[in-house]
Amino acid sequence: MKTLLKHLQLISFLLAVSLGSSCTKDFDKLNTDPVRVTSVAPGSLLAPAQFDGMWLITRRAHRLNNEMMQYTVETGALNDFARYEFKENEFDPIWTTLYVKANDMSEMYKSAEQRNDVNNMAAALVMKAWFVSNLTDMFGDIPYTEAFRGRDDLLYPKYDSQQSIYTSILADLKKANEIFDENKAFETTDLIYSGDIIKWKKFANSMRLRLLVRVSNKSEMNAPGQIAEMFGNPAKYPLIGSNDDEAMMRYSGTKPFINLFLEMAAAEFSGSRRMGKPLMDMMNNTVDGRRFRYATRNTPGAYVGIPSGYDEQQTIAFADNGGLKTSTLATTLKGGSYPFPILTWSEVNFLLAEAALKGWITADAQSYYNKGIEASWKQWNCTWDGTAGTTYLSRPTVRFTGANANMERLIGQKYIAMFFSGFESWYDYRRTGYPVLPKGPAVKNNGILPTRFEYPLITKATNKANYDAAAAKIGGDKLTSKVWWQN
């Protein structure tokens, strides 16, 4: 029997060949088993991991997160996700691809460490933390300590607790900030920052802030204290501070570095999807200037979404809207050079607004809330200057003052801003309960929006004893079981 890692690499390769969406031929030399690659420069492993990992998260968010969080509603025969129904093998591509990419970053770190290449070491830690945090936030306890030891022929890696995984990746992000060195070379192929070390440090600290807020309900993590330490020492812990700093996958528009939605059939991307009613209603009620970036107009020229969680025939009728039709995803999102976010200035501002609102830092929550909205508008290239911004912030359903300065309003605006930002809105929903999303009469799963994904078939088949123990620990491998950081 092969190791779990070898199984994962084989399946990931087969998926790439059959689907044509994981790797491109231009990455062939780099997408080999890094356990056996000893001569390749560490920095050359970065771009393939960024590209494949980002596409996996973006593609699966388009398919799953957008449906669960009612950004969109699938109207065709495969609209099961809006009803909380998933095929048994639905989550296998997420597991396999993110594990392989995390392993690549583990090997990149080891190779860079042998050369005392601190900047590639740090970049590997940041990217691995991103991949692993998504894995554990989706599934809960996962193999970690023993998962990246392919050379040791570990056949059955144990599942680590989510708490221990978070402790490790938070420490890695702190270490990355410490070892990035502007005075040393950073020889790398970098699709996010083109080797800008200052921006990488801001990315590392901002991701640490994101993850600390995620586990802030767990007193044993002392997240408020760590956030206060970071906030109080910006020279040591710089954060993303402008749209220019944010971690974006800025595709060149020339193969292989293109937004792969470009190659997706229009019917698959948006043809059978309609915009979700909660998102469109929130944006219509405030005359949100980002609507044209997110959605198309219907026949009379309005932005109209449809409710989620109904059966197929009802959903089709909602989409038709008496012949007036309803909004779909904006066609510009399919552009070959259209950038998609990993971690934005908008998100950082909303994280700091929450920290201020809860008293973890001494700061004005309203100021960061307003900056979060402004940053989002600018991220989407919408007009903010002049009276546009002040008019929007003064609207009664937007204004963040008095009794309206609360988590529901903050997360509601963050939900709008996190459109096409991976699975972040789902993680926020599970942590806070916001935004409040209506549930249609055809939803399954006891009417509960999934609180995690079920473990994939690959781990059930290759690591059954450890899988069984992990499933028993959470009360069963179910969509309704909660991960450690959820209340």
Short mmCIF file of C-alpha atoms in Angstrom, two decimals, residues 304-479:
data_model
loop_
_atom_site.label_atom_id
_atom_site.label_comp_id
_atom_site.label_asym_id
_atom_site.label_seq_id
_atom_site.Cartn_x
_atom_site.Cartn_y
_atom_site.Cartn_z
CA VAL A 304 -33.05 41.01 -9.05
CA GLY A 305 -32.09 37.91 -7.09
CA ILE A 306 -34.04 34.73 -6.35
CA PRO A 307 -34.67 32.87 -3.09
CA SER A 308 -32.69 29.77 -2.22
CA GLY A 309 -33.74 26.37 -0.95
CA TYR A 310 -36.75 25.65 -3.18
CA ASP A 311 -37.35 22.68 -5.45
CA GLU A 312 -36.25 22.75 -9.08
CA GLN A 313 -39.54 23.82 -10.61
CA GLN A 314 -40.09 26.61 -8.12
CA THR A 315 -36.51 27.80 -8.61
CA ILE A 316 -36.94 27.92 -12.39
CA ALA A 317 -40.12 29.95 -11.95
CA PHE A 318 -38.36 32.40 -9.64
CA ALA A 319 -35.58 32.78 -12.21
CA ASP A 320 -38.04 33.50 -15.02
CA ASN A 321 -39.72 36.16 -12.88
CA GLY A 322 -42.84 36.28 -15.03
CA GLY A 323 -40.74 36.73 -18.15
CA LEU A 324 -38.77 39.66 -16.73
CA LYS A 325 -35.81 37.40 -15.87
CA THR A 326 -33.37 37.83 -13.02
CA SER A 327 -29.71 38.76 -12.53
CA THR A 328 -26.76 36.47 -13.22
CA LEU A 329 -23.06 36.79 -12.40
CA ALA A 330 -21.38 39.71 -14.16
CA THR A 331 -19.67 38.57 -17.34
CA THR A 332 -16.53 40.56 -16.50
CA LEU A 333 -15.76 38.00 -13.77
CA LYS A 334 -14.79 35.61 -16.56
CA GLY A 335 -12.09 37.89 -17.93
CA GLY A 336 -8.74 36.21 -18.49
CA SER A 337 -6.88 38.83 -16.44
CA TYR A 338 -9.64 39.44 -13.88
CA PRO A 339 -8.06 39.34 -10.39
CA PHE A 340 -9.50 37.40 -7.48
CA PRO A 341 -8.69 38.13 -3.83
CA ILE A 342 -6.92 36.03 -1.25
CA LEU A 343 -6.86 38.62 1.55
CA THR A 344 -7.91 42.22 1.05
CA TRP A 345 -7.54 45.58 2.74
CA SER A 346 -11.31 45.56 3.12
CA GLU A 347 -11.17 42.35 5.14
CA VAL A 348 -8.39 43.66 7.37
CA ASN A 349 -10.46 46.76 8.16
CA PHE A 350 -13.50 44.67 9.04
CA LEU A 351 -11.35 42.44 11.28
CA LEU A 352 -10.04 45.51 13.10
CA ALA A 353 -13.56 46.95 13.34
CA GLU A 354 -14.66 43.75 15.07
CA ALA A 355 -11.64 43.87 17.39
CA ALA A 356 -12.46 47.49 18.31
CA LEU A 357 -16.17 46.75 18.73
CA LYS A 358 -15.37 43.94 21.17
CA GLY A 359 -12.83 46.01 23.08
CA TRP A 360 -9.76 43.98 22.15
CA ILE A 361 -8.01 47.06 20.80
CA THR A 362 -8.37 50.74 21.63
CA ALA A 363 -9.67 52.10 18.34
CA ASP A 364 -12.78 53.49 16.68
CA ALA A 365 -14.84 50.60 15.31
CA GLN A 366 -16.88 52.90 13.06
CA SER A 367 -13.74 54.25 11.40
CA TYR A 368 -12.50 50.76 10.49
CA TYR A 369 -15.99 49.70 9.42
CA ASN A 370 -16.21 52.68 7.07
CA LYS A 371 -12.72 51.99 5.75
CA GLY A 372 -13.71 48.38 5.11
CA ILE A 373 -16.56 49.47 2.87
CA GLU A 374 -14.45 52.08 1.11
CA ALA A 375 -11.67 49.57 0.48
CA SER A 376 -14.16 47.11 -1.01
CA TRP A 377 -15.58 49.70 -3.41
CA LYS A 378 -12.08 50.60 -4.52
CA GLN A 379 -11.10 46.95 -4.83
CA TRP A 380 -13.98 46.54 -7.29
CA ASN A 381 -13.02 49.78 -9.09
CA CYS A 382 -16.20 51.61 -8.11
CA THR A 383 -16.46 55.39 -7.72
CA TRP A 384 -16.11 56.35 -4.05
CA ASP A 385 -14.77 59.89 -4.08
CA GLY A 386 -16.97 62.96 -4.20
CA THR A 387 -20.36 62.28 -2.64
CA ALA A 388 -20.67 58.58 -3.54
CA GLY A 389 -18.94 57.31 -0.42
CA THR A 390 -20.42 59.74 2.07
CA THR A 391 -23.91 59.16 0.66
CA TYR A 392 -23.57 55.40 1.01
CA LEU A 393 -22.18 55.52 4.55
CA SER A 394 -24.99 57.84 5.67
CA ARG A 395 -27.78 55.52 4.57
CA PRO A 396 -29.83 54.28 7.57
CA THR A 397 -29.19 50.61 6.77
CA VAL A 398 -25.44 51.18 6.42
CA ARG A 399 -24.61 53.73 9.14
CA PHE A 400 -22.58 52.21 11.99
CA THR A 401 -23.46 54.28 15.03
CA GLY A 402 -25.30 53.83 18.33
CA ALA A 403 -27.45 50.72 18.46
CA ASN A 404 -26.54 49.98 14.84
CA ALA A 405 -22.88 49.47 15.77
CA ASN A 406 -23.27 45.74 16.19
CA MET A 407 -21.99 42.47 14.80
CA GLU A 408 -25.00 41.87 12.57
CA ARG A 409 -24.45 45.09 10.65
CA LEU A 410 -20.67 44.65 10.57
CA ILE A 411 -20.80 41.08 9.23
CA GLY A 412 -23.59 42.06 6.84
CA GLN A 413 -21.33 44.59 5.15
CA LYS A 414 -18.40 42.20 5.33
CA TYR A 415 -20.56 39.56 3.61
CA ILE A 416 -21.11 41.92 0.68
CA ALA A 417 -17.41 42.76 0.54
CA MET A 418 -16.28 39.10 0.67
CA PHE A 419 -17.99 38.21 -2.62
CA PHE A 420 -15.68 35.80 -4.47
CA SER A 421 -13.23 35.73 -1.53
CA GLY A 422 -13.00 31.98 -1.18
CA PHE A 423 -15.01 30.45 1.66
CA GLU A 424 -14.52 33.36 4.08
CA SER A 425 -18.21 34.33 4.31
CA TRP A 426 -19.11 30.71 5.21
CA TYR A 427 -16.48 30.68 7.94
CA ASP A 428 -17.84 33.98 9.30
CA TYR A 429 -21.40 32.66 9.23
CA ARG A 430 -20.44 29.58 11.21
CA ARG A 431 -18.59 31.73 13.74
CA THR A 432 -21.13 34.55 14.15
CA GLY A 433 -24.48 33.39 12.76
CA TYR A 434 -24.50 36.36 10.37
CA PRO A 435 -25.80 37.33 7.95
CA VAL A 436 -29.17 35.79 8.75
CA LEU A 437 -30.05 33.80 5.65
CA PRO A 438 -33.61 32.60 4.91
CA LYS A 439 -34.01 28.86 4.40
CA GLY A 440 -36.38 27.58 1.76
CA PRO A 441 -38.83 24.72 2.28
CA ALA A 442 -36.79 22.19 0.26
CA VAL A 443 -33.54 22.37 2.25
CA LYS A 444 -32.24 19.11 3.72
CA ASN A 445 -29.72 18.50 6.54
CA ASN A 446 -32.44 19.16 9.16
CA GLY A 447 -32.62 22.74 7.91
CA ILE A 448 -29.07 23.46 9.09
CA LEU A 449 -26.66 25.20 6.76
CA PRO A 450 -23.61 22.86 6.76
CA THR A 451 -21.21 23.52 9.62
CA ARG A 452 -18.41 21.50 8.01
CA PHE A 453 -17.72 19.23 5.06
CA GLU A 454 -17.72 15.46 5.38
CA TYR A 455 -14.37 13.74 5.13
CA PRO A 456 -13.65 12.63 1.55
CA LEU A 457 -13.66 9.09 0.25
CA ILE A 458 -9.86 8.98 -0.12
CA THR A 459 -9.20 9.25 3.61
CA LYS A 460 -11.97 6.79 4.47
CA ALA A 461 -10.42 4.25 2.11
CA THR A 462 -6.72 4.70 2.95
CA ASN A 463 -6.70 5.69 6.61
CA LYS A 464 -9.82 4.08 8.04
CA ALA A 465 -8.78 3.56 11.66
CA ASN A 466 -7.71 7.16 12.14
CA TYR A 467 -10.72 8.38 10.15
CA ASP A 468 -13.08 6.40 12.40
CA ALA A 469 -11.49 7.89 15.52
CA ALA A 470 -11.73 11.42 14.13
CA ALA A 471 -15.37 10.96 13.14
CA ALA A 472 -16.28 9.55 16.56
CA LYS A 473 -14.61 12.49 18.29
CA ILE A 474 -17.03 14.99 16.67
CA GLY A 475 -20.14 12.87 17.08
CA GLY A 476 -20.07 11.47 13.58
CA ASP A 477 -18.80 12.54 10.17
CA LYS A 478 -21.80 14.73 9.38
CA LEU A 479 -22.52 18.09 7.79
#
